[in-house]
mmCIF file with all atom_site columns, C-alpha atoms in Angstrom:
data_model
loop_
_atom_site.group_PDB
_atom_site.id
_atom_site.type_symbol
_atom_site.label_atom_id
_atom_site.label_alt_id
_atom_site.label_comp_id
_atom_site.label_asym_id
_atom_site.label_entity_id
_atom_site.label_seq_id
_atom_site.pdbx_PDB_ins_code
_atom_site.Cartn_x
_atom_site.Cartn_y
_atom_site.Cartn_z
_atom_site.occupancy
_atom_site.B_iso_or_equiv
_atom_site.pdbx_formal_charge
_atom_site.auth_seq_id
_atom_site.auth_comp_id
_atom_site.auth_asym_id
_atom_site.auth_atom_id
_atom_site.pdbx_PDB_model_num
ATOM 1   C CA . UNK A 1 1   ? -33.019 68.127  30.870 1.00 0.00 ? 174 UNK A CA 1
ATOM 2   C CA . UNK A 1 2   ? -29.895 69.120  32.724 1.00 0.00 ? 175 UNK A CA 1
ATOM 3   C CA . UNK A 1 3   ? -27.630 67.183  30.391 1.00 0.00 ? 176 UNK A CA 1
ATOM 4   C CA . UNK A 1 4   ? -29.291 68.771  27.333 1.00 0.00 ? 177 UNK A CA 1
ATOM 5   C CA . UNK A 1 5   ? -28.744 72.294  28.622 1.00 0.00 ? 178 UNK A CA 1
ATOM 6   C CA . UNK A 1 6   ? -25.000 72.428  27.933 1.00 0.00 ? 179 UNK A CA 1
ATOM 7   C CA . UNK A 1 7   ? -22.433 71.005  25.571 1.00 0.00 ? 180 UNK A CA 1
ATOM 8   C CA . UNK A 1 8   ? -20.959 67.713  26.830 1.00 0.00 ? 181 UNK A CA 1
ATOM 9   C CA . UNK A 1 9   ? -23.951 67.277  29.113 1.00 0.00 ? 182 UNK A CA 1
ATOM 10  C CA . UNK A 1 10  ? -23.401 63.544  29.210 1.00 0.00 ? 183 UNK A CA 1
ATOM 11  C CA . UNK A 1 11  ? -20.608 64.191  31.750 1.00 0.00 ? 184 UNK A CA 1
ATOM 12  C CA . UNK A 1 12  ? -23.246 65.427  34.168 1.00 0.00 ? 185 UNK A CA 1
ATOM 13  C CA . UNK A 1 13  ? -25.340 62.292  33.735 1.00 0.00 ? 186 UNK A CA 1
ATOM 14  C CA . UNK A 1 14  ? -22.310 60.108  34.450 1.00 0.00 ? 187 UNK A CA 1
ATOM 15  C CA . UNK A 1 15  ? -21.461 62.168  37.523 1.00 0.00 ? 188 UNK A CA 1
ATOM 16  C CA . UNK A 1 16  ? -24.941 62.043  39.071 1.00 0.00 ? 189 UNK A CA 1
ATOM 17  C CA . UNK A 1 17  ? -24.831 58.332  39.744 1.00 0.00 ? 190 UNK A CA 1
ATOM 18  C CA . UNK A 1 18  ? -26.267 58.243  43.283 1.00 0.00 ? 191 UNK A CA 1
ATOM 19  C CA . UNK A 1 19  ? -29.541 59.348  44.843 1.00 0.00 ? 192 UNK A CA 1
ATOM 20  C CA . UNK A 1 20  ? -27.657 61.676  47.174 1.00 0.00 ? 193 UNK A CA 1
ATOM 21  C CA . UNK A 1 21  ? -26.011 63.508  44.269 1.00 0.00 ? 194 UNK A CA 1
ATOM 22  C CA . UNK A 1 22  ? -29.280 63.693  42.352 1.00 0.00 ? 195 UNK A CA 1
ATOM 23  C CA . UNK A 1 23  ? -31.135 65.051  45.382 1.00 0.00 ? 196 UNK A CA 1
ATOM 24  C CA . UNK A 1 24  ? -28.475 67.708  45.938 1.00 0.00 ? 197 UNK A CA 1
ATOM 25  C CA . UNK A 1 25  ? -28.612 68.862  42.314 1.00 0.00 ? 198 UNK A CA 1
ATOM 26  C CA . UNK A 1 26  ? -32.424 68.904  42.383 1.00 0.00 ? 199 UNK A CA 1
ATOM 27  C CA . UNK A 1 27  ? -32.404 71.120  45.479 1.00 0.00 ? 200 UNK A CA 1
ATOM 28  C CA . UNK A 1 28  ? -29.851 73.443  43.914 1.00 0.00 ? 201 UNK A CA 1
ATOM 29  C CA . UNK A 1 29  ? -31.917 73.571  40.724 1.00 0.00 ? 202 UNK A CA 1
ATOM 30  C CA . UNK A 1 30  ? -35.094 74.348  42.656 1.00 0.00 ? 203 UNK A CA 1
ATOM 31  C CA . UNK A 1 31  ? -33.342 77.174  44.504 1.00 0.00 ? 204 UNK A CA 1
ATOM 32  C CA . UNK A 1 32  ? -32.030 78.567  41.208 1.00 0.00 ? 205 UNK A CA 1
ATOM 33  C CA . UNK A 1 33  ? -35.543 78.352  39.763 1.00 0.00 ? 206 UNK A CA 1
ATOM 34  C CA . UNK A 1 34  ? -36.927 80.241  42.776 1.00 0.00 ? 207 UNK A CA 1
ATOM 35  C CA . UNK A 1 35  ? -34.252 82.895  42.423 1.00 0.00 ? 208 UNK A CA 1
ATOM 36  C CA . UNK A 1 36  ? -35.186 83.625  38.818 1.00 0.00 ? 209 UNK A CA 1
ATOM 37  C CA . UNK A 1 37  ? -38.897 83.560  39.670 1.00 0.00 ? 210 UNK A CA 1
ATOM 38  C CA . UNK A 1 38  ? -38.518 86.026  42.553 1.00 0.00 ? 211 UNK A CA 1
ATOM 39  C CA . UNK A 1 39  ? -36.441 88.256  40.302 1.00 0.00 ? 212 UNK A CA 1
ATOM 40  C CA . UNK A 1 40  ? -39.215 88.322  37.689 1.00 0.00 ? 213 UNK A CA 1
ATOM 41  C CA . UNK A 1 41  ? -41.747 89.198  40.378 1.00 0.00 ? 214 UNK A CA 1
ATOM 42  C CA . UNK A 1 42  ? -39.448 91.862  41.807 1.00 0.00 ? 215 UNK A CA 1
ATOM 43  C CA . UNK A 1 43  ? -39.023 93.467  38.390 1.00 0.00 ? 216 UNK A CA 1
ATOM 44  C CA . UNK A 1 44  ? -42.785 93.503  37.768 1.00 0.00 ? 217 UNK A CA 1
ATOM 45  C CA . UNK A 1 45  ? -43.597 95.060  41.143 1.00 0.00 ? 218 UNK A CA 1
ATOM 46  C CA . UNK A 1 46  ? -40.732 97.533  40.711 1.00 0.00 ? 219 UNK A CA 1
ATOM 47  C CA . UNK A 1 47  ? -42.220 98.591  37.357 1.00 0.00 ? 220 UNK A CA 1
ATOM 48  C CA . UNK A 1 48  ? -45.605 98.974  39.025 1.00 0.00 ? 221 UNK A CA 1
ATOM 49  C CA . UNK A 1 49  ? -44.029 101.088 41.769 1.00 0.00 ? 222 UNK A CA 1
ATOM 50  C CA . UNK A 1 50  ? -42.044 103.208 39.277 1.00 0.00 ? 223 UNK A CA 1
ATOM 51  C CA . UNK A 1 51  ? -45.180 103.831 37.223 1.00 0.00 ? 224 UNK A CA 1
ATOM 52  C CA . UNK A 1 52  ? -47.084 104.878 40.335 1.00 0.00 ? 225 UNK A CA 1
ATOM 53  C CA . UNK A 1 53  ? -44.295 107.258 41.370 1.00 0.00 ? 226 UNK A CA 1
ATOM 54  C CA . UNK A 1 54  ? -43.943 108.679 37.859 1.00 0.00 ? 227 UNK A CA 1
ATOM 55  C CA . UNK A 1 55  ? -47.637 109.365 37.450 1.00 0.00 ? 228 UNK A CA 1
ATOM 56  C CA . UNK A 1 56  ? -48.330 109.868 41.155 1.00 0.00 ? 229 UNK A CA 1
ATOM 57  C CA . UNK A 1 57  ? -51.417 107.698 40.757 1.00 0.00 ? 230 UNK A CA 1
ATOM 58  C CA . UNK A 1 58  ? -52.130 104.780 43.029 1.00 0.00 ? 231 UNK A CA 1
ATOM 59  C CA . UNK A 1 59  ? -54.986 102.317 42.994 1.00 0.00 ? 232 UNK A CA 1
ATOM 60  C CA . UNK A 1 60  ? -56.292 103.390 39.577 1.00 0.00 ? 233 UNK A CA 1
ATOM 61  C CA . UNK A 1 61  ? -58.962 100.726 39.760 1.00 0.00 ? 234 UNK A CA 1
ATOM 62  C CA . UNK A 1 62  ? -61.950 101.363 37.558 1.00 0.00 ? 235 UNK A CA 1
ATOM 63  C CA . UNK A 1 63  ? -65.273 99.633  37.280 1.00 0.00 ? 236 UNK A CA 1
ATOM 64  C CA . UNK A 1 64  ? -65.829 96.647  35.043 1.00 0.00 ? 237 UNK A CA 1
ATOM 65  C CA . UNK A 1 65  ? -68.437 98.615  33.125 1.00 0.00 ? 238 UNK A CA 1
ATOM 66  C CA . UNK A 1 66  ? -65.855 101.352 32.412 1.00 0.00 ? 239 UNK A CA 1
ATOM 67  C CA . UNK A 1 67  ? -63.393 98.720  31.194 1.00 0.00 ? 240 UNK A CA 1
ATOM 68  C CA . UNK A 1 68  ? -66.015 97.140  28.939 1.00 0.00 ? 241 UNK A CA 1
ATOM 69  C CA . UNK A 1 69  ? -67.335 100.471 27.703 1.00 0.00 ? 242 UNK A CA 1
ATOM 70  C CA . UNK A 1 70  ? -63.865 101.766 26.737 1.00 0.00 ? 243 UNK A CA 1
ATOM 71  C CA . UNK A 1 71  ? -62.340 98.445  25.654 1.00 0.00 ? 244 UNK A CA 1
ATOM 72  C CA . UNK A 1 72  ? -59.455 98.719  28.080 1.00 0.00 ? 245 UNK A CA 1
ATOM 73  C CA . UNK A 1 73  ? -57.929 96.310  30.562 1.00 0.00 ? 246 UNK A CA 1
ATOM 74  C CA . UNK A 1 74  ? -58.714 96.134  34.238 1.00 0.00 ? 247 UNK A CA 1
ATOM 75  C CA . UNK A 1 75  ? -55.275 96.820  35.740 1.00 0.00 ? 248 UNK A CA 1
ATOM 76  C CA . UNK A 1 76  ? -54.038 95.696  39.100 1.00 0.00 ? 249 UNK A CA 1
ATOM 77  C CA . UNK A 1 77  ? -54.825 98.852  41.076 1.00 0.00 ? 250 UNK A CA 1
ATOM 78  C CA . UNK A 1 78  ? -53.028 98.625  44.417 1.00 0.00 ? 251 UNK A CA 1
ATOM 79  C CA . UNK A 1 79  ? -52.423 101.384 46.915 1.00 0.00 ? 252 UNK A CA 1
ATOM 80  C CA . UNK A 1 80  ? -48.865 102.674 47.329 1.00 0.00 ? 253 UNK A CA 1
ATOM 81  C CA . UNK A 1 81  ? -48.289 101.059 50.736 1.00 0.00 ? 254 UNK A CA 1
ATOM 82  C CA . UNK A 1 82  ? -49.436 97.674  49.373 1.00 0.00 ? 255 UNK A CA 1
ATOM 83  C CA . UNK A 1 83  ? -47.013 97.945  46.432 1.00 0.00 ? 256 UNK A CA 1
ATOM 84  C CA . UNK A 1 84  ? -44.168 98.967  48.751 1.00 0.00 ? 257 UNK A CA 1
ATOM 85  C CA . UNK A 1 85  ? -44.965 96.129  51.138 1.00 0.00 ? 258 UNK A CA 1
ATOM 86  C CA . UNK A 1 86  ? -45.113 93.538  48.343 1.00 0.00 ? 259 UNK A CA 1
ATOM 87  C CA . UNK A 1 87  ? -41.892 94.852  46.811 1.00 0.00 ? 260 UNK A CA 1
ATOM 88  C CA . UNK A 1 88  ? -40.182 94.647  50.203 1.00 0.00 ? 261 UNK A CA 1
ATOM 89  C CA . UNK A 1 89  ? -41.397 91.072  50.759 1.00 0.00 ? 262 UNK A CA 1
ATOM 90  C CA . UNK A 1 90  ? -40.275 89.927  47.319 1.00 0.00 ? 263 UNK A CA 1
ATOM 91  C CA . UNK A 1 91  ? -36.902 91.634  47.743 1.00 0.00 ? 264 UNK A CA 1
ATOM 92  C CA . UNK A 1 92  ? -36.438 89.804  51.051 1.00 0.00 ? 265 UNK A CA 1
ATOM 93  C CA . UNK A 1 93  ? -37.395 86.489  49.425 1.00 0.00 ? 266 UNK A CA 1
ATOM 94  C CA . UNK A 1 94  ? -35.006 87.241  46.570 1.00 0.00 ? 267 UNK A CA 1
ATOM 95  C CA . UNK A 1 95  ? -32.135 88.036  48.957 1.00 0.00 ? 268 UNK A CA 1
ATOM 96  C CA . UNK A 1 96  ? -32.867 84.977  51.097 1.00 0.00 ? 269 UNK A CA 1
ATOM 97  C CA . UNK A 1 97  ? -32.815 82.781  47.982 1.00 0.00 ? 270 UNK A CA 1
ATOM 98  C CA . UNK A 1 98  ? -29.492 84.323  46.892 1.00 0.00 ? 271 UNK A CA 1
ATOM 99  C CA . UNK A 1 99  ? -28.040 83.411  50.286 1.00 0.00 ? 272 UNK A CA 1
ATOM 100 C CA . UNK A 1 100 ? -29.453 79.885  50.041 1.00 0.00 ? 273 UNK A CA 1
ATOM 101 C CA . UNK A 1 101 ? -28.026 79.449  46.547 1.00 0.00 ? 274 UNK A CA 1
ATOM 102 C CA . UNK A 1 102 ? -24.627 80.701  47.694 1.00 0.00 ? 275 UNK A CA 1
ATOM 103 C CA . UNK A 1 103 ? -24.679 77.998  50.363 1.00 0.00 ? 276 UNK A CA 1
ATOM 104 C CA . UNK A 1 104 ? -25.465 75.368  47.730 1.00 0.00 ? 277 UNK A CA 1
ATOM 105 C CA . UNK A 1 105 ? -22.641 76.639  45.533 1.00 0.00 ? 278 UNK A CA 1
ATOM 106 C CA . UNK A 1 106 ? -20.160 76.449  48.415 1.00 0.00 ? 279 UNK A CA 1
ATOM 107 C CA . UNK A 1 107 ? -21.458 73.002  49.299 1.00 0.00 ? 280 UNK A CA 1
ATOM 108 C CA . UNK A 1 108 ? -21.199 71.871  45.662 1.00 0.00 ? 281 UNK A CA 1
ATOM 109 C CA . UNK A 1 109 ? -17.564 72.997  45.530 1.00 0.00 ? 282 UNK A CA 1
ATOM 110 C CA . UNK A 1 110 ? -16.875 70.771  48.529 1.00 0.00 ? 283 UNK A CA 1
ATOM 111 C CA . UNK A 1 111 ? -19.008 67.852  47.353 1.00 0.00 ? 284 UNK A CA 1
ATOM 112 C CA . UNK A 1 112 ? -17.724 67.535  43.800 1.00 0.00 ? 285 UNK A CA 1
ATOM 113 C CA . UNK A 1 113 ? -14.164 67.052  45.035 1.00 0.00 ? 286 UNK A CA 1
ATOM 114 C CA . UNK A 1 114 ? -15.258 63.600  46.159 1.00 0.00 ? 287 UNK A CA 1
ATOM 115 C CA . UNK A 1 115 ? -17.555 62.747  43.272 1.00 0.00 ? 288 UNK A CA 1
ATOM 116 C CA . UNK A 1 116 ? -16.479 60.105  40.819 1.00 0.00 ? 289 UNK A CA 1
ATOM 117 C CA . UNK A 1 117 ? -16.392 60.814  37.991 1.00 0.00 ? 290 UNK A CA 1
ATOM 118 C CA . UNK A 1 118 ? -15.371 64.380  38.776 1.00 0.00 ? 291 UNK A CA 1
ATOM 119 C CA . UNK A 1 119 ? -17.244 67.347  37.359 1.00 0.00 ? 292 UNK A CA 1
ATOM 120 C CA . UNK A 1 120 ? -16.157 70.946  37.755 1.00 0.00 ? 293 UNK A CA 1
ATOM 121 C CA . UNK A 1 121 ? -18.599 72.893  39.983 1.00 0.00 ? 294 UNK A CA 1
ATOM 122 C CA . UNK A 1 122 ? -18.743 75.750  37.456 1.00 0.00 ? 295 UNK A CA 1
ATOM 123 C CA . UNK A 1 123 ? -19.912 73.338  34.753 1.00 0.00 ? 296 UNK A CA 1
ATOM 124 C CA . UNK A 1 124 ? -22.595 71.981  37.069 1.00 0.00 ? 297 UNK A CA 1
ATOM 125 C CA . UNK A 1 125 ? -23.760 75.499  38.052 1.00 0.00 ? 298 UNK A CA 1
ATOM 126 C CA . UNK A 1 126 ? -23.787 76.590  34.414 1.00 0.00 ? 299 UNK A CA 1
ATOM 127 C CA . UNK A 1 127 ? -25.855 73.562  33.417 1.00 0.00 ? 300 UNK A CA 1
ATOM 128 C CA . UNK A 1 128 ? -28.361 74.275  36.192 1.00 0.00 ? 301 UNK A CA 1
ATOM 129 C CA . UNK A 1 129 ? -28.615 77.941  35.169 1.00 0.00 ? 302 UNK A CA 1
ATOM 130 C CA . UNK A 1 130 ? -29.136 77.112  31.511 1.00 0.00 ? 303 UNK A CA 1
ATOM 131 C CA . UNK A 1 131 ? -31.693 74.434  32.333 1.00 0.00 ? 304 UNK A CA 1
ATOM 132 C CA . UNK A 1 132 ? -33.719 76.804  34.540 1.00 0.00 ? 305 UNK A CA 1
ATOM 133 C CA . UNK A 1 133 ? -33.522 79.669  32.041 1.00 0.00 ? 306 UNK A CA 1
ATOM 134 C CA . UNK A 1 134 ? -34.766 77.393  29.299 1.00 0.00 ? 307 UNK A CA 1
ATOM 135 C CA . UNK A 1 135 ? -37.583 76.038  31.458 1.00 0.00 ? 308 UNK A CA 1
ATOM 136 C CA . UNK A 1 136 ? -38.664 79.548  32.464 1.00 0.00 ? 309 UNK A CA 1
ATOM 137 C CA . UNK A 1 137 ? -38.729 81.002  28.954 1.00 0.00 ? 310 UNK A CA 1
ATOM 138 C CA . UNK A 1 138 ? -42.538 81.011  28.768 1.00 0.00 ? 311 UNK A CA 1
ATOM 139 C CA . UNK A 1 139 ? -42.769 82.462  32.283 1.00 0.00 ? 312 UNK A CA 1
ATOM 140 C CA . UNK A 1 140 ? -40.402 85.313  31.317 1.00 0.00 ? 313 UNK A CA 1
ATOM 141 C CA . UNK A 1 141 ? -42.550 86.020  28.271 1.00 0.00 ? 314 UNK A CA 1
ATOM 142 C CA . UNK A 1 142 ? -45.652 86.124  30.480 1.00 0.00 ? 315 UNK A CA 1
ATOM 143 C CA . UNK A 1 143 ? -44.007 88.585  32.872 1.00 0.00 ? 316 UNK A CA 1
ATOM 144 C CA . UNK A 1 144 ? -42.796 90.737  29.959 1.00 0.00 ? 317 UNK A CA 1
ATOM 145 C CA . UNK A 1 145 ? -46.369 90.784  28.658 1.00 0.00 ? 318 UNK A CA 1
ATOM 146 C CA . UNK A 1 146 ? -47.667 91.856  32.078 1.00 0.00 ? 319 UNK A CA 1
ATOM 147 C CA . UNK A 1 147 ? -45.096 94.654  32.249 1.00 0.00 ? 320 UNK A CA 1
ATOM 148 C CA . UNK A 1 148 ? -46.039 95.916  28.791 1.00 0.00 ? 321 UNK A CA 1
ATOM 149 C CA . UNK A 1 149 ? -49.746 95.721  29.594 1.00 0.00 ? 322 UNK A CA 1
ATOM 150 C CA . UNK A 1 150 ? -49.180 97.685  32.777 1.00 0.00 ? 323 UNK A CA 1
ATOM 151 C CA . UNK A 1 151 ? -47.617 100.544 30.802 1.00 0.00 ? 324 UNK A CA 1
ATOM 152 C CA . UNK A 1 152 ? -50.213 100.374 28.013 1.00 0.00 ? 325 UNK A CA 1
ATOM 153 C CA . UNK A 1 153 ? -53.125 100.271 30.470 1.00 0.00 ? 326 UNK A CA 1
ATOM 154 C CA . UNK A 1 154 ? -51.752 103.318 32.221 1.00 0.00 ? 327 UNK A CA 1
ATOM 155 C CA . UNK A 1 155 ? -51.364 105.143 28.914 1.00 0.00 ? 328 UNK A CA 1
ATOM 156 C CA . UNK A 1 156 ? -54.917 104.213 27.868 1.00 0.00 ? 329 UNK A CA 1
ATOM 157 C CA . UNK A 1 157 ? -56.264 105.390 31.188 1.00 0.00 ? 330 UNK A CA 1
ATOM 158 C CA . UNK A 1 158 ? -54.439 108.720 30.837 1.00 0.00 ? 331 UNK A CA 1
ATOM 159 C CA . UNK A 1 159 ? -55.757 109.273 27.307 1.00 0.00 ? 332 UNK A CA 1
ATOM 160 C CA . UNK A 1 160 ? -59.335 108.442 28.324 1.00 0.00 ? 333 UNK A CA 1
ATOM 161 C CA . UNK A 1 161 ? -59.084 110.806 31.301 1.00 0.00 ? 334 UNK A CA 1
ATOM 162 C CA . UNK A 1 162 ? -57.745 113.614 29.088 1.00 0.00 ? 335 UNK A CA 1
ATOM 163 C CA . UNK A 1 163 ? -60.562 112.999 26.621 1.00 0.00 ? 336 UNK A CA 1
ATOM 164 C CA . UNK A 1 164 ? -63.234 113.289 29.316 1.00 0.00 ? 337 UNK A CA 1
ATOM 165 C CA . UNK A 1 165 ? -61.510 116.379 30.757 1.00 0.00 ? 338 UNK A CA 1
ATOM 166 C CA . UNK A 1 166 ? -62.369 118.082 27.459 1.00 0.00 ? 339 UNK A CA 1
ATOM 167 C CA . UNK A 1 167 ? -66.062 117.681 28.387 1.00 0.00 ? 340 UNK A CA 1
ATOM 168 C CA . UNK A 1 168 ? -67.198 115.987 25.172 1.00 0.00 ? 341 UNK A CA 1
ATOM 169 C CA . UNK A 1 169 ? -70.870 115.726 24.346 1.00 0.00 ? 342 UNK A CA 1
ATOM 170 C CA . UNK A 1 170 ? -72.607 112.358 23.842 1.00 0.00 ? 343 UNK A CA 1
ATOM 171 C CA . UNK A 1 171 ? -72.098 112.405 20.066 1.00 0.00 ? 344 UNK A CA 1
ATOM 172 C CA . UNK A 1 172 ? -68.356 112.969 20.477 1.00 0.00 ? 345 UNK A CA 1
ATOM 173 C CA . UNK A 1 173 ? -68.172 110.187 23.054 1.00 0.00 ? 346 UNK A CA 1
ATOM 174 C CA . UNK A 1 174 ? -69.932 107.780 20.690 1.00 0.00 ? 347 UNK A CA 1
ATOM 175 C CA . UNK A 1 175 ? -67.648 108.782 17.816 1.00 0.00 ? 348 UNK A CA 1
ATOM 176 C CA . UNK A 1 176 ? -64.553 108.280 19.959 1.00 0.00 ? 349 UNK A CA 1
ATOM 177 C CA . UNK A 1 177 ? -65.673 104.801 20.976 1.00 0.00 ? 350 UNK A CA 1
#
């Protein structure tokens, strides 16, 4: 997979000719994967936080019967302090993973000097990045979907609330449904 992620990827295959080299690249790839994953989570929770701040609504959880009755989604519904806490935790994980990856990059710059055949550390890092991005394409799409649904659910909830604020009668409610 790594060799297919960049042009002239066969140079990487030739370079990774020992278990030690393979293990190092696997660890670096796993750390890169974690970095992108934590970033996706951070973005999602940041969107949730921003939406809560913008609308000043927290924990907009509604009953399952309401969701079914109005054909809406059952959104996450967390209190502000929970969102802030989760965002803080993910940001710490993200920063810790950045530091870990920086250590791997420094270590790779030292290691590849002695590798035969030689491969430039930037080429190796680029191949790892491209491989992880490609592997996480579906995950990114899933997170994008969640972010869109979060905004749409909030909009639906606001429209339903405004409708009921108008004090409709039963006939109007049935017509609206």
